[in-house]
Coordinates of C-alpha atoms and ligand atoms in Angstrom, one line a residue:
X1 CA -78.5 -8.9 -36.5
X2 CA -76.8 -10.4 -39.7
X3 CA -73.2 -11.0 -40.3
X4 CA -71.6 -11.9 -43.6
X5 CA -68.2 -13.7 -43.2
X6 CA -66.0 -13.7 -46.3
X7 CA -63.0 -15.8 -47.1
X8 CA -60.6 -15.1 -50.0
X9 CA -58.8 -18.4 -49.6
X10 CA -58.1 -20.6 -52.6
X11 CA -60.0 -23.5 -51.1
X12 CA -63.1 -24.1 -48.9
X13 CA -61.4 -25.2 -45.6
X14 CA -62.5 -22.2 -43.6
X15 CA -62.4 -23.6 -40.1
X16 CA -62.1 -20.3 -38.3
X17 CA -65.1 -18.8 -40.1
X18 CA -67.2 -21.9 -39.5
X19 CA -66.4 -21.6 -35.8
X20 CA -67.4 -17.9 -35.8
X21 CA -70.6 -18.5 -37.8
X22 CA -71.7 -21.4 -35.5
X23 CA -71.2 -19.1 -32.5
X24 CA -73.0 -16.1 -34.0
X25 CA -76.0 -18.3 -34.7
X26 CA -75.8 -19.8 -31.3
X27 CA -76.1 -16.3 -29.8
X28 CA -79.3 -15.7 -31.8
X29 CA -77.9 -13.8 -34.7
X30 CA -77.7 -14.8 -38.3
X31 CA -74.6 -15.6 -40.3
X32 CA -73.5 -16.5 -43.8
X33 CA -70.1 -17.6 -45.1
X34 CA -69.1 -16.5 -48.6
X35 CA -66.0 -18.0 -50.4
X36 CA -64.6 -15.6 -52.9
X37 CA -61.6 -17.7 -54.0
X38 CA -58.6 -15.4 -54.7
X39 CA -60.9 -12.6 -55.7
X40 CA -58.7 -9.7 -56.9
X41 CA -60.6 -7.8 -59.5
X42 CA -60.9 -4.1 -60.4
X43 CA -64.7 -4.1 -59.9
X44 CA -67.1 -5.7 -57.6
X45 CA -68.8 -8.6 -59.5
X46 CA -72.6 -7.9 -59.9
X47 CA -73.3 -11.3 -58.4
X48 CA -71.5 -10.4 -55.2
X49 CA -73.3 -7.0 -55.1
X50 CA -76.7 -8.6 -55.6
X51 CA -75.9 -11.3 -52.9
X52 CA -74.9 -8.7 -50.4
X53 CA -77.8 -6.4 -51.2
X54 CA -80.3 -9.3 -50.8
X55 CA -78.8 -10.5 -47.6
X56 CA -78.4 -6.9 -46.2
X57 CA -75.9 -7.7 -43.5
X58 CA -75.2 -5.4 -40.5
X59 CA -71.5 -6.4 -40.4
X60 CA -69.1 -7.8 -43.0
X61 CA -66.2 -9.9 -41.8
X62 CA -63.1 -10.7 -43.9
X63 CA -60.7 -13.4 -42.9
X64 CA -57.1 -13.2 -43.9
X65 CA -53.8 -15.0 -43.8
X66 CA -50.8 -12.9 -45.0
X67 CA -51.2 -14.3 -48.5
X68 CA -54.7 -12.8 -48.7
X69 CA -53.7 -9.3 -47.7
X70 CA -53.9 -7.6 -51.1
X71 CA -57.2 -9.4 -52.1
X72 CA -58.6 -8.3 -48.7
X73 CA -57.5 -4.7 -49.1
X74 CA -58.9 -4.6 -52.6
X75 CA -62.3 -6.2 -51.6
X76 CA -62.6 -3.8 -48.7
X77 CA -62.2 -0.9 -51.2
X78 CA -64.8 -2.4 -53.5
X79 CA -67.3 -3.0 -50.8
X80 CA -66.9 0.5 -49.4
X81 CA -67.8 1.9 -52.9
X82 CA -71.2 0.2 -52.8
X83 CA -72.2 -0.4 -49.2
X84 CA -72.2 1.5 -45.9
X85 CA -71.9 -1.7 -43.8
X86 CA -69.0 -1.7 -41.2
X87 CA -66.2 -4.1 -42.1
X88 CA -64.3 -6.1 -39.6
X89 CA -61.0 -7.9 -40.4
X90 CA -59.8 -11.0 -38.5
X91 CA -57.5 -14.0 -38.9
X92 CA -53.8 -14.8 -38.4
X93 CA -52.5 -11.9 -40.4
X94 CA -54.6 -9.4 -38.5
X95 CA -53.4 -10.8 -35.2
X96 CA -49.8 -10.7 -36.3
X97 CA -49.7 -7.4 -38.1
X98 CA -52.6 -5.3 -36.7
X99 CA -51.0 -1.8 -37.1
X100 CA -50.9 -2.1 -40.8
X101 CA -54.4 -3.8 -41.0
X102 CA -56.0 -0.9 -39.0
X103 CA -55.4 1.4 -42.0
X104 CA -58.0 -0.6 -44.0
X105 CA -60.9 -1.9 -41.9
X106 CA -63.4 -0.3 -39.5
X107 CA -62.8 -2.9 -36.9
X108 CA -60.0 -5.4 -36.3
X109 CA -60.3 -8.6 -34.3
X110 CA -57.0 -9.4 -32.6
X111 CA -57.2 -13.1 -31.7
X112 CA -60.1 -15.4 -31.7
X113 CA -63.4 -14.3 -33.3
X114 CA -66.0 -16.5 -31.7
X115 CA -66.9 -14.2 -28.9
X116 CA -65.8 -10.9 -30.6
X117 CA -68.2 -11.1 -33.6
X118 CA -71.4 -11.6 -31.6
X119 CA -70.2 -8.8 -29.2
X120 CA -69.7 -6.4 -32.1
X121 CA -73.1 -7.3 -33.5
X122 CA -74.6 -6.6 -30.1
X123 CA -72.7 -3.3 -29.9
X124 CA -74.0 -2.3 -33.4
X125 CA -77.5 -3.1 -32.3
X126 CA -77.5 -1.1 -29.1
X127 CA -75.0 1.7 -29.9
X128 CA -74.9 1.9 -33.6
X129 CA -71.8 2.2 -35.8
X130 CA -70.8 5.7 -34.7
X131 CA -69.8 4.7 -31.2
X132 CA -66.4 3.0 -30.4
X133 CA -67.0 -0.5 -28.9
X134 CA -65.4 -1.5 -25.6
X135 CA -64.6 -5.1 -26.5
X136 CA -61.3 -6.7 -25.5
X137 CA -59.1 -7.2 -28.6
X138 CA -61.2 -5.0 -30.9
X139 CA -59.3 -2.2 -32.6
X140 CA -61.3 0.5 -34.4
X141 CA -60.9 3.2 -37.0
X142 CA -64.0 5.4 -36.9
X143 CA -64.1 8.8 -38.7
X144 CA -60.3 8.6 -39.0
X145 CA -59.8 8.1 -35.2
X146 CA -58.0 5.0 -34.1
X147 CA -58.6 3.1 -30.8
X148 CA -56.9 -0.1 -29.6
X149 CA -58.6 -2.2 -26.9
X150 CA -56.0 -4.4 -25.3
X151 CA -56.4 -8.1 -25.8
X152 CA -57.2 -10.3 -22.7
X153 CA -55.6 -13.7 -23.2
X154 CA -58.2 -16.1 -24.6
X155 CA -59.2 -18.8 -22.1
X156 CA -62.2 -19.9 -24.1
X157 CA -63.0 -23.6 -23.3
X158 CA -63.0 -25.1 -26.8
X159 CA -65.7 -27.6 -25.7
X160 CA -68.0 -24.7 -25.0
X161 CA -68.0 -23.6 -28.6
X162 CA -70.8 -25.1 -30.8
X163 CA -69.4 -28.0 -32.9
X164 CA -69.2 -26.9 -36.6
X165 CA -71.1 -28.6 -39.4
X166 CA -69.2 -30.2 -42.1
X167 CA -71.1 -28.4 -44.9
X168 CA -73.3 -25.8 -43.2
X169 CA -76.4 -24.7 -45.1
X170 CA -75.2 -21.0 -44.8
X171 CA -72.0 -21.6 -46.8
X172 CA -71.9 -19.9 -50.3
X173 CA -69.3 -19.5 -52.9
X174 CA -68.7 -17.5 -56.1
X175 CA -68.3 -19.8 -59.1
X176 CA -68.2 -18.7 -62.7
X177 CA -70.2 -15.5 -62.3
X178 CA -72.8 -16.9 -59.9
X179 CA -73.1 -17.4 -56.2
X180 CA -74.1 -20.9 -55.2
X181 CA -75.2 -22.4 -51.9
X182 CA -72.6 -25.1 -51.3
X183 CA -74.9 -27.2 -49.2
X184 CA -77.3 -27.4 -52.1
X185 CA -74.4 -28.0 -54.6
X186 CA -72.1 -30.3 -52.8
X187 CA -70.2 -31.3 -55.9
X188 CA -69.3 -27.6 -56.3
X189 CA -68.1 -27.5 -52.7
X190 CA -65.9 -30.5 -53.4
X191 CA -64.4 -28.8 -56.4
X192 CA -63.2 -26.0 -54.1
X193 CA -62.1 -28.4 -51.3
X194 CA -58.6 -29.7 -51.3
X195 CA -58.1 -33.1 -52.8
X196 CA -61.6 -33.0 -54.3
X197 CA -63.2 -33.1 -50.9
X198 CA -61.8 -36.5 -50.1
X199 CA -59.8 -35.2 -47.1
X200 CA -61.4 -33.4 -44.2
X201 CA -59.2 -31.1 -42.2
X202 CA -59.8 -30.5 -38.5
X203 CA -58.0 -29.3 -35.5
X204 CA -58.2 -30.8 -32.0
X205 CA -56.0 -28.2 -30.1
X206 CA -55.1 -24.6 -30.4
X207 CA -51.7 -23.3 -29.6
X208 CA -48.1 -24.5 -29.7
X209 CA -45.7 -24.9 -26.8
X210 CA -42.6 -24.2 -29.0
X211 CA -41.3 -20.8 -29.9
X212 CA -39.5 -21.4 -33.2
X213 CA -38.1 -18.1 -34.5
X214 CA -39.6 -18.4 -38.0
X215 CA -43.1 -19.6 -37.1
X216 CA -46.2 -17.4 -37.1
X217 CA -47.0 -19.1 -33.8
X218 CA -44.1 -17.2 -32.3
X219 CA -46.0 -14.0 -32.9
X220 CA -49.5 -15.5 -32.3
X221 CA -48.3 -16.7 -28.8
X222 CA -47.6 -13.1 -27.8
X223 CA -51.4 -12.8 -28.0
X224 CA -52.6 -16.3 -27.1
X225 CA -49.8 -17.4 -24.8
X226 CA -48.0 -20.7 -25.3
X227 CA -50.6 -22.8 -23.4
X228 CA -52.1 -25.5 -25.6
X229 CA -55.9 -25.8 -25.3
X230 CA -57.4 -29.2 -26.3
X231 CA -60.9 -30.3 -27.2
X232 CA -62.3 -33.3 -25.5
X233 CA -62.5 -36.6 -27.4
X234 CA -66.3 -36.4 -27.3
X235 CA -66.2 -32.9 -28.9
X236 CA -63.9 -34.1 -31.7
X237 CA -66.0 -37.2 -32.3
X238 CA -69.1 -35.1 -32.6
X239 CA -67.5 -33.2 -35.5
X240 CA -66.1 -36.4 -37.0
X241 CA -69.5 -38.1 -37.0
X242 CA -71.0 -35.2 -39.0
X243 CA -68.1 -35.5 -41.5
X244 CA -68.5 -39.2 -41.8
X245 CA -72.0 -38.8 -43.2
X246 CA -70.4 -37.6 -46.5
X247 CA -69.3 -40.7 -48.3
X248 CA -66.8 -38.7 -50.4
X249 CA -64.6 -38.1 -47.3
X250 CA -61.9 -40.8 -47.2
X251 CA -59.2 -39.3 -45.0
X252 CA -59.1 -37.1 -41.9
X253 CA -56.2 -34.6 -41.8
X254 CA -55.5 -33.4 -38.3
X255 CA -54.0 -29.9 -38.6
X256 CA -52.7 -29.6 -35.0
X257 CA -49.1 -28.4 -34.8
X258 CA -48.4 -31.5 -32.7
X259 CA -51.1 -34.1 -32.3
X260 CA -48.8 -35.9 -29.8
X261 CA -49.3 -33.1 -27.2
X262 CA -52.5 -35.0 -26.1
X263 CA -51.7 -37.3 -23.2
X264 CA -51.9 -41.1 -23.4
X265 CA -55.3 -41.3 -21.8
X266 CA -56.7 -38.8 -24.4
X267 CA -55.1 -40.8 -27.3
X268 CA -56.3 -44.1 -25.9
X269 CA -59.9 -43.0 -25.6
X270 CA -59.7 -41.2 -29.0
X271 CA -58.4 -44.3 -30.7
X272 CA -61.1 -46.5 -29.2
X273 CA -63.9 -44.1 -30.2
X274 CA -62.4 -43.3 -33.6
X275 CA -62.1 -47.0 -34.5
X276 CA -65.7 -47.7 -33.4
X277 CA -67.4 -44.7 -35.1
X278 CA -65.2 -43.3 -37.8
X279 CA -62.7 -45.8 -39.0
X280 CA -61.1 -43.7 -41.8
X281 CA -57.4 -43.5 -42.4
X282 CA -56.0 -40.2 -41.0
X283 CA -52.9 -38.1 -40.9
X284 CA -51.3 -36.2 -38.0
X285 CA -48.4 -33.7 -37.5
X286 CA -45.6 -34.4 -35.1
X287 CA -42.7 -32.6 -33.4
X288 CA -39.8 -35.1 -33.2
X289 CA -39.1 -34.8 -29.5
X290 CA -42.8 -35.3 -28.6
X291 CA -43.3 -38.5 -30.7
X292 CA -44.1 -41.3 -28.3
X293 CA -43.9 -45.0 -29.2
X294 CA -47.0 -46.0 -27.3
X295 CA -49.1 -43.2 -28.7
X296 CA -47.9 -43.9 -32.2
X297 CA -48.8 -47.6 -32.1
X298 CA -52.2 -46.9 -30.6
X299 CA -52.9 -44.4 -33.4
X300 CA -51.7 -46.8 -36.1
X301 CA -54.1 -49.4 -34.8
X302 CA -56.9 -46.8 -35.1
X303 CA -56.0 -46.0 -38.8
X304 CA -53.0 -43.6 -38.7
X305 CA -51.6 -43.5 -42.2
X306 CA -49.4 -40.4 -42.6
X307 CA -47.1 -38.6 -40.1
X308 CA -46.1 -35.1 -41.2
X309 CA -43.0 -34.1 -39.2
X310 CA -41.2 -30.7 -39.3
X311 CA -37.4 -31.2 -39.5
X312 CA -36.7 -27.7 -40.9
X313 CA -32.9 -28.2 -41.1
X314 CA -30.5 -31.1 -40.8
X315 CA -27.9 -28.8 -39.1
X316 CA -28.2 -28.5 -35.3
X317 CA -26.5 -25.1 -35.6
X318 CA -29.3 -23.8 -37.8
X319 CA -32.1 -25.3 -35.7
X320 CA -30.6 -24.2 -32.4
X321 CA -29.0 -20.9 -33.2
X322 CA -31.0 -19.5 -36.1
X323 CA -34.4 -21.0 -35.6
X324 CA -34.5 -21.3 -31.8
X325 CA -35.7 -24.8 -32.3
X326 CA -33.9 -26.9 -29.7
X327 CA -34.3 -30.3 -31.4
X328 CA -31.1 -32.2 -32.3
X329 CA -31.0 -34.2 -35.5
X330 CA -30.4 -37.3 -33.4
X331 CA -34.0 -36.9 -32.1
X332 CA -35.2 -36.6 -35.7
X333 CA -33.4 -39.9 -36.5
X334 CA -35.1 -41.6 -33.6
X335 CA -38.5 -40.3 -34.5
X336 CA -38.0 -41.3 -38.1
X337 CA -37.1 -44.9 -37.0
X338 CA -40.4 -45.0 -35.1
X339 CA -42.5 -43.7 -38.0
X340 CA -40.8 -46.3 -40.2
X341 CA -41.4 -49.1 -37.7
X342 CA -45.1 -48.3 -37.5
X343 CA -45.2 -48.2 -41.4
X344 CA -46.9 -44.8 -41.6
X345 CA -46.1 -42.6 -44.6
X346 CA -43.3 -40.3 -43.5
X347 CA -43.7 -36.8 -44.8
X348 CA -40.9 -34.5 -43.7
X349 CA -41.0 -30.7 -43.9
X350 CA -37.8 -28.7 -44.5
X351 CA -37.2 -24.9 -44.7
X352 CA -34.9 -23.7 -47.5
X353 CA -33.8 -20.3 -48.9
X354 CA -32.6 -19.1 -45.5
X355 CA -30.3 -16.1 -46.0
X356 CA -28.6 -16.9 -42.7
X357 CA -27.7 -20.4 -43.7
X358 CA -24.2 -20.9 -45.2
X359 CA -23.3 -23.4 -48.0
X360 CA -21.8 -25.6 -45.3
X361 CA -25.0 -25.7 -43.3
X362 CA -26.9 -26.7 -46.4
X363 CA -24.4 -29.4 -47.2
X364 CA -24.7 -30.7 -43.6
X365 CA -28.5 -30.8 -44.0
X366 CA -28.3 -32.8 -47.2
X367 CA -25.9 -35.2 -45.5
X368 CA -28.2 -35.6 -42.5
X369 CA -31.3 -36.2 -44.7
X370 CA -29.5 -38.8 -46.7
X371 CA -28.9 -40.7 -43.5
X372 CA -32.6 -41.0 -42.6
X373 CA -34.3 -44.3 -43.0
X374 CA -35.8 -44.6 -46.5
X375 CA -38.4 -44.6 -48.0
X376 CA -39.7 -41.2 -47.0
X377 CA -41.0 -38.1 -48.7
X378 CA -39.9 -34.5 -48.2
X379 CA -41.5 -31.1 -48.8
X380 CA -39.4 -28.0 -49.1
X381 CA -40.8 -24.6 -48.1
X382 CA -39.3 -21.2 -48.8
X383 CA -38.3 -19.4 -45.5
X384 CA -41.1 -16.8 -45.2
X385 CA -40.5 -13.8 -42.9
X386 CA -43.9 -13.5 -41.3
X387 CA -44.5 -10.3 -39.3
X388 CA -43.7 -10.2 -35.6
X389 CA -41.5 -13.4 -35.4
X390 CA -38.1 -13.1 -33.7
X391 CA -36.4 -14.1 -37.0
X392 CA -38.2 -11.5 -39.0
X393 CA -37.3 -8.8 -36.4
X394 CA -33.7 -9.8 -36.7
X395 CA -33.7 -9.9 -40.5
X396 CA -35.4 -6.5 -40.6
X397 CA -32.7 -5.1 -38.3
X398 CA -30.0 -6.7 -40.4
X399 CA -31.7 -5.3 -43.5
X400 CA -31.6 -8.6 -45.4
X401 CA -35.2 -9.0 -46.1
X402 CA -37.8 -7.2 -48.2
X403 CA -40.4 -6.5 -45.5
X404 CA -43.2 -6.9 -48.0
X405 CA -42.1 -10.2 -49.6
X406 CA -44.2 -12.4 -47.4
X407 CA -47.4 -10.9 -48.6
X408 CA -47.1 -12.2 -52.1
X409 CA -44.9 -15.3 -52.0
X410 CA -46.3 -18.8 -51.4
X411 CA -44.1 -20.9 -49.1
X412 CA -44.2 -23.6 -51.7
X413 CA -42.4 -21.4 -54.3
X414 CA -38.8 -22.3 -53.4
X415 CA -35.7 -21.1 -55.3
X416 CA -34.5 -23.9 -57.6
X417 CA -30.9 -23.7 -56.6
X418 CA -28.4 -26.5 -57.1
X419 CA -28.3 -27.5 -53.4
X420 CA -32.2 -27.3 -53.0
X421 CA -32.4 -29.8 -55.9
X422 CA -29.9 -32.1 -54.2
X423 CA -31.8 -31.9 -51.0
X424 CA -35.0 -32.7 -52.8
X425 CA -33.3 -35.8 -54.3
X426 CA -32.0 -37.1 -51.0
X427 CA -35.0 -39.4 -50.2
X428 CA -35.0 -40.8 -53.7
X429 CA -31.4 -41.5 -54.6
X430 CA -28.7 -43.8 -53.0
X431 CA -26.6 -42.2 -50.4
X432 CA -23.4 -42.5 -52.4
X433 CA -24.9 -40.6 -55.3
X434 CA -26.1 -37.8 -53.0
X435 CA -22.6 -37.6 -51.5
X436 CA -21.2 -37.2 -55.0
X437 CA -23.6 -34.4 -55.8
X438 CA -23.4 -32.7 -52.4
X439 CA -20.5 -30.4 -53.2
X440 CA -19.8 -26.7 -52.6
X441 CA -19.9 -24.3 -55.6
X442 CA -16.1 -24.0 -55.6
X443 CA -15.5 -27.7 -56.5
X444 CA -18.6 -28.3 -58.6
X445 CA -18.2 -29.0 -62.3
X446 CA -20.7 -28.7 -65.2
X447 CA -21.3 -32.4 -64.9
X448 CA -22.6 -32.0 -61.4
X449 CA -25.2 -29.5 -62.6
X450 CA -26.2 -31.5 -65.6
X451 CA -26.6 -34.7 -63.5
X452 CA -28.5 -32.9 -60.7
X453 CA -30.8 -31.1 -63.1
X454 CA -31.7 -34.3 -65.0
X455 CA -32.2 -36.4 -61.9
X456 CA -34.4 -33.6 -60.4
X457 CA -36.5 -33.5 -63.6
X458 CA -36.8 -37.3 -63.6
X459 CA -37.4 -37.8 -59.9
X460 CA -40.2 -35.2 -59.7
X461 CA -42.1 -36.8 -62.5
X462 CA -41.6 -40.5 -61.9
X463 CA -39.8 -41.6 -58.8
X464 CA -41.6 -39.3 -56.4
X465 CA -45.1 -40.3 -57.5
X466 CA -44.0 -44.0 -57.4
X467 CA -42.6 -43.6 -53.9
X468 CA -45.9 -41.9 -52.8
X469 CA -47.9 -44.7 -54.3
X470 CA -45.9 -47.4 -52.5
X471 CA -45.9 -45.5 -49.2
X472 CA -49.7 -44.8 -49.4
X473 CA -50.4 -48.4 -50.1
X474 CA -48.0 -49.5 -47.2
X475 CA -49.5 -47.0 -44.8
X476 CA -52.9 -48.6 -45.6
X477 CA -51.5 -52.0 -44.7
X478 CA -51.6 -52.9 -48.5
X479 CA -55.4 -53.0 -48.3
X480 CA -56.3 -53.1 -52.0
X481 CA -59.8 -51.5 -51.5
X482 CA -58.5 -48.5 -49.6
X483 CA -55.4 -48.0 -51.8
X484 CA -57.6 -48.1 -54.9
X485 CA -60.2 -45.7 -53.3
X486 CA -57.4 -43.3 -52.4
X487 CA -55.9 -43.3 -55.9
X488 CA -59.2 -43.2 -57.9
X489 CA -60.8 -40.5 -55.8
X490 CA -57.7 -38.4 -55.8
X491 CA -57.0 -38.9 -59.5
X492 CA -58.1 -35.4 -60.4
X493 CA -55.8 -33.6 -57.9
X494 CA -53.1 -36.2 -58.4
X495 CA -53.2 -35.6 -62.1
X496 CA -53.2 -31.9 -61.7
X497 CA -50.2 -32.1 -59.4
X498 CA -48.4 -34.3 -61.9
X499 CA -49.2 -31.9 -64.7
X500 CA -48.1 -29.0 -62.7
X501 CA -44.9 -30.8 -62.0
X502 CA -44.4 -31.2 -65.7
X503 CA -45.2 -27.7 -66.5
X504 CA -43.6 -26.3 -63.2
X505 CA -46.8 -24.3 -62.9
X506 CA -47.6 -24.7 -59.2
X507 CA -49.2 -21.5 -57.8
X508 CA -48.6 -19.8 -61.1
X509 CA -52.3 -18.7 -61.2
X510 CA -52.0 -16.9 -57.9
X511 CA -48.7 -15.2 -58.9
X512 CA -50.0 -14.3 -62.3
X513 CA -53.1 -12.7 -60.8
X514 CA -51.1 -10.7 -58.4
X515 CA -48.7 -9.6 -61.1
X516 CA -51.6 -8.5 -63.2
X517 CA -53.2 -6.6 -60.3
X518 CA -49.9 -4.8 -59.7
X519 CA -50.0 -3.6 -63.3
X520 CA -53.7 -2.8 -63.4
X521 CA -54.1 -1.4 -59.8
X522 CA -50.7 0.0 -58.8
X523 CA -52.4 2.1 -56.0
X524 CA -53.4 -1.1 -54.2
X525 CA -49.7 -1.9 -53.7
X526 CA -48.8 1.5 -52.3
X527 CA -48.2 1.6 -48.6
Ligands
B12_1 C1 -55.4 -25.5 -41.3 C2 -54.4 -24.6 -41.8 C3 -54.4 -24.4 -43.2 C4 -55.5 -25.0 -44.1 C5 -56.8 -24.2 -43.9 C6 -56.6 -22.7 -43.6 C7 -57.7 -22.1 -42.8 N1 -58.0 -20.9 -43.0 O1 -58.3 -22.8 -42.0 C8 -54.8 -24.9 -45.5 C9 -54.2 -26.2 -45.9 C10 -55.7 -24.4 -46.6 C11 -53.7 -23.9 -45.3 C12 -53.1 -23.2 -46.3 C13 -52.1 -22.3 -46.1 N2 -51.5 -21.9 -45.0 CO1 -52.1 -22.6 -43.3 N3 -52.5 -23.1 -41.5 C14 -53.4 -23.9 -41.0 C15 -53.2 -24.1 -39.5 C16 -52.3 -25.3 -39.3 C17 -54.5 -24.2 -38.6 C18 -55.5 -23.1 -38.9 C19 -56.7 -23.4 -38.1 O2 -57.6 -24.1 -38.5 N4 -56.8 -22.8 -36.9 C20 -57.9 -22.9 -36.0 C21 -58.9 -21.8 -36.3 C22 -60.0 -21.9 -35.3 O3 -58.2 -20.6 -36.1 P1 -58.0 -19.4 -37.2 O4 -58.1 -20.0 -38.5 O5 -56.8 -18.6 -36.8 O6 -59.3 -18.5 -36.9 C23 -59.5 -17.8 -35.7 C24 -58.9 -16.4 -35.6 O7 -57.9 -16.2 -36.5 C25 -60.1 -15.5 -35.9 N5 -60.5 -15.2 -37.3 C26 -60.2 -15.9 -38.4 N6 -60.8 -15.3 -39.5 C27 -61.5 -14.3 -39.0 C28 -62.4 -13.4 -39.6 C29 -63.0 -12.4 -38.9 C30 -63.9 -11.5 -39.5 C31 -62.8 -12.3 -37.4 C32 -63.5 -11.3 -36.7 C33 -62.0 -13.3 -36.8 C34 -61.3 -14.2 -37.6 O8 -61.2 -16.2 -35.3 C35 -61.0 -17.6 -35.7 C36 -61.7 -18.5 -34.7 O9 -61.2 -18.3 -33.4 C37 -52.4 -22.8 -39.2 C38 -51.6 -22.8 -38.0 C39 -52.2 -21.9 -36.9 N7 -51.6 -22.0 -35.7 O10 -53.1 -21.1 -37.1 C40 -51.7 -22.6 -40.5 C41 -51.4 -21.2 -40.9 C42 -52.6 -20.3 -40.7 N8 -51.1 -21.3 -42.4 C43 -50.2 -20.5 -42.8 C44 -49.8 -20.5 -44.2 C45 -48.5 -19.6 -44.5 C46 -50.5 -21.1 -45.2 C47 -50.2 -21.0 -46.7 C48 -49.9 -19.6 -47.2 C49 -49.0 -21.9 -47.0 C50 -48.5 -22.0 -48.4 N9 -49.0 -22.9 -49.1 O11 -47.7 -21.2 -48.8 C51 -51.4 -21.6 -47.3 C52 -52.4 -20.6 -47.9 C53 -53.1 -21.1 -49.1 C54 -54.3 -20.3 -49.4 N10 -54.4 -19.0 -49.5 O12 -55.3 -20.9 -49.6 C55 -49.6 -19.7 -41.7 C56 -50.1 -18.3 -41.8 C57 -49.1 -17.2 -41.5 C58 -49.6 -15.9 -41.8 N11 -49.1 -14.9 -41.1 O13 -50.4 -15.7 -42.7 C59 -50.0 -20.5 -40.4 C60 -50.2 -19.6 -39.2 C61 -48.9 -21.6 -40.2 C62 -47.7 -21.0 -39.6 N12 -47.4 -21.5 -38.4 O14 -47.0 -20.3 -40.1 N13 -53.5 -23.7 -44.0

């Protein structure tokens, strides 16, 4: 049996689909992955039609995060017009909002797809597409009749899954009117990879022990539970050794919600093996209260260069009472000291545009952030009300959120309010200046706005890139070769980022495409 797995993501990091494809092949079936980056057209491209006709799959899978909902809905419509192949939807958005997704696909996969897809293929082989499958977590809509199989908590041992290839030979992508095999055209693959393919993303655990009110994990854990499953060091190293064969990969970006969830033995063994066989700089994500000095220093010794840490708000009230995130700012300060001590690049993540936050909360956040040890960098994300999270449920009840907004707004598209700009400036300006600007609307004068606006413009285009350059070089122990490699191989994406900063055009393409689709295909946006 043959399965075509489609991603509509803007880039080629399709970890979930790679895992599924590897497992489908392992079970004796055939699989292909097809990247249709942001595909949101009125008609099915002839190249896609030809590719699918030639491959003749028995099942088509579409993967989606919330932001890919409309493209997925549209593609499903287009595929139905041309093919009679059953369509299964899966991915984070399907798991968090299955009721709505069931209106569009023949099958839904709630939760992990590695075992589900081969089971659906087996079902199609033995029973055909007219019979409802009895597979845990699979919802169906056949001949207008809906069925919902309850999900049984996934206990899949991650080490039992086949290790995925870095660039599998069955990975294809639509590029300028043609479908290419990425393995045969690695330069094309790199053009769709983030940072020009210089940074490989991987994940060593699944799950998160926290239950923060805004996070998609809060609804995912209703299905998966809050237990964190980890891969063995050997299993991770096997993936990394395959990645290491590509000389273009200069960094490893570990996507785990908290890499520090691994115990000291795991980290020790990982560091020894990583240094011996991989020896590339890497970045990890951390939760302040789980940051551990000993683990941090071991990781630094093995090549740790960037620590991405969620802070979300500098107000304990907002973190505790609104976000259900029981982490005091005092713990953040301690964690920041450690990151600074180990000389990794500190990259802190904050949430803004929170309708429950008062002006005083925001002023407190800015104050707190201006107290953190400099230099550091900060990224601001728009509070997105993902389906099924406790905060979304509250906001829907309070009628303060457009229930559809999360489907079309990137988290990086923040509101450029006065206080958001001051928060953005906090890492780059002296504390006294931030204090001067950090004022409520009632006492602000025109001069405050002019000053903040000009500093923001200036900092985004010159200070921020300079601070980055310094921090990258410091995080690489001022190793000239590595610093130069990082800058030269990232020049394309770095330049693009700088240009976008100048033009303020980040994510414009996606927004424009969606706006155009709204005009051209209004029915797609009807409920
Ligand atoms: C790595 C990562 C990325 C990477 C790669 C994404 C990817 N698809 O792998 C990058 C950097 C590109 C990324 C970008 C974004 N991300 Co992201 N990302 C993650 C992260 C940290 C890990 C994902 C991962 O690798 N999981 C491990 C794999 C094995 O699991 P999986 O992808 O879920 O796939 C499994 C199942 O979902 C299912 N499945 C998946 N697809 C399919 C398809 C079929 C047919 C079937 C049957 C099953 C199936 O089976 C898979 C295997 O078990 C998650 C956090 C999380 N906990 O999931 C956030 C997360 C998925 N991202 C999120 C968001 C919001 C974004 C952005 C929109 C942020 C932004 N910039 O605004 C962008 C989207 C940009 C875009 N459209 O390209 C949210 C999604 C929320 C939502 N409801 O949609 C998450 C959940 C983070 C969070 N806690 O809120 N992200």
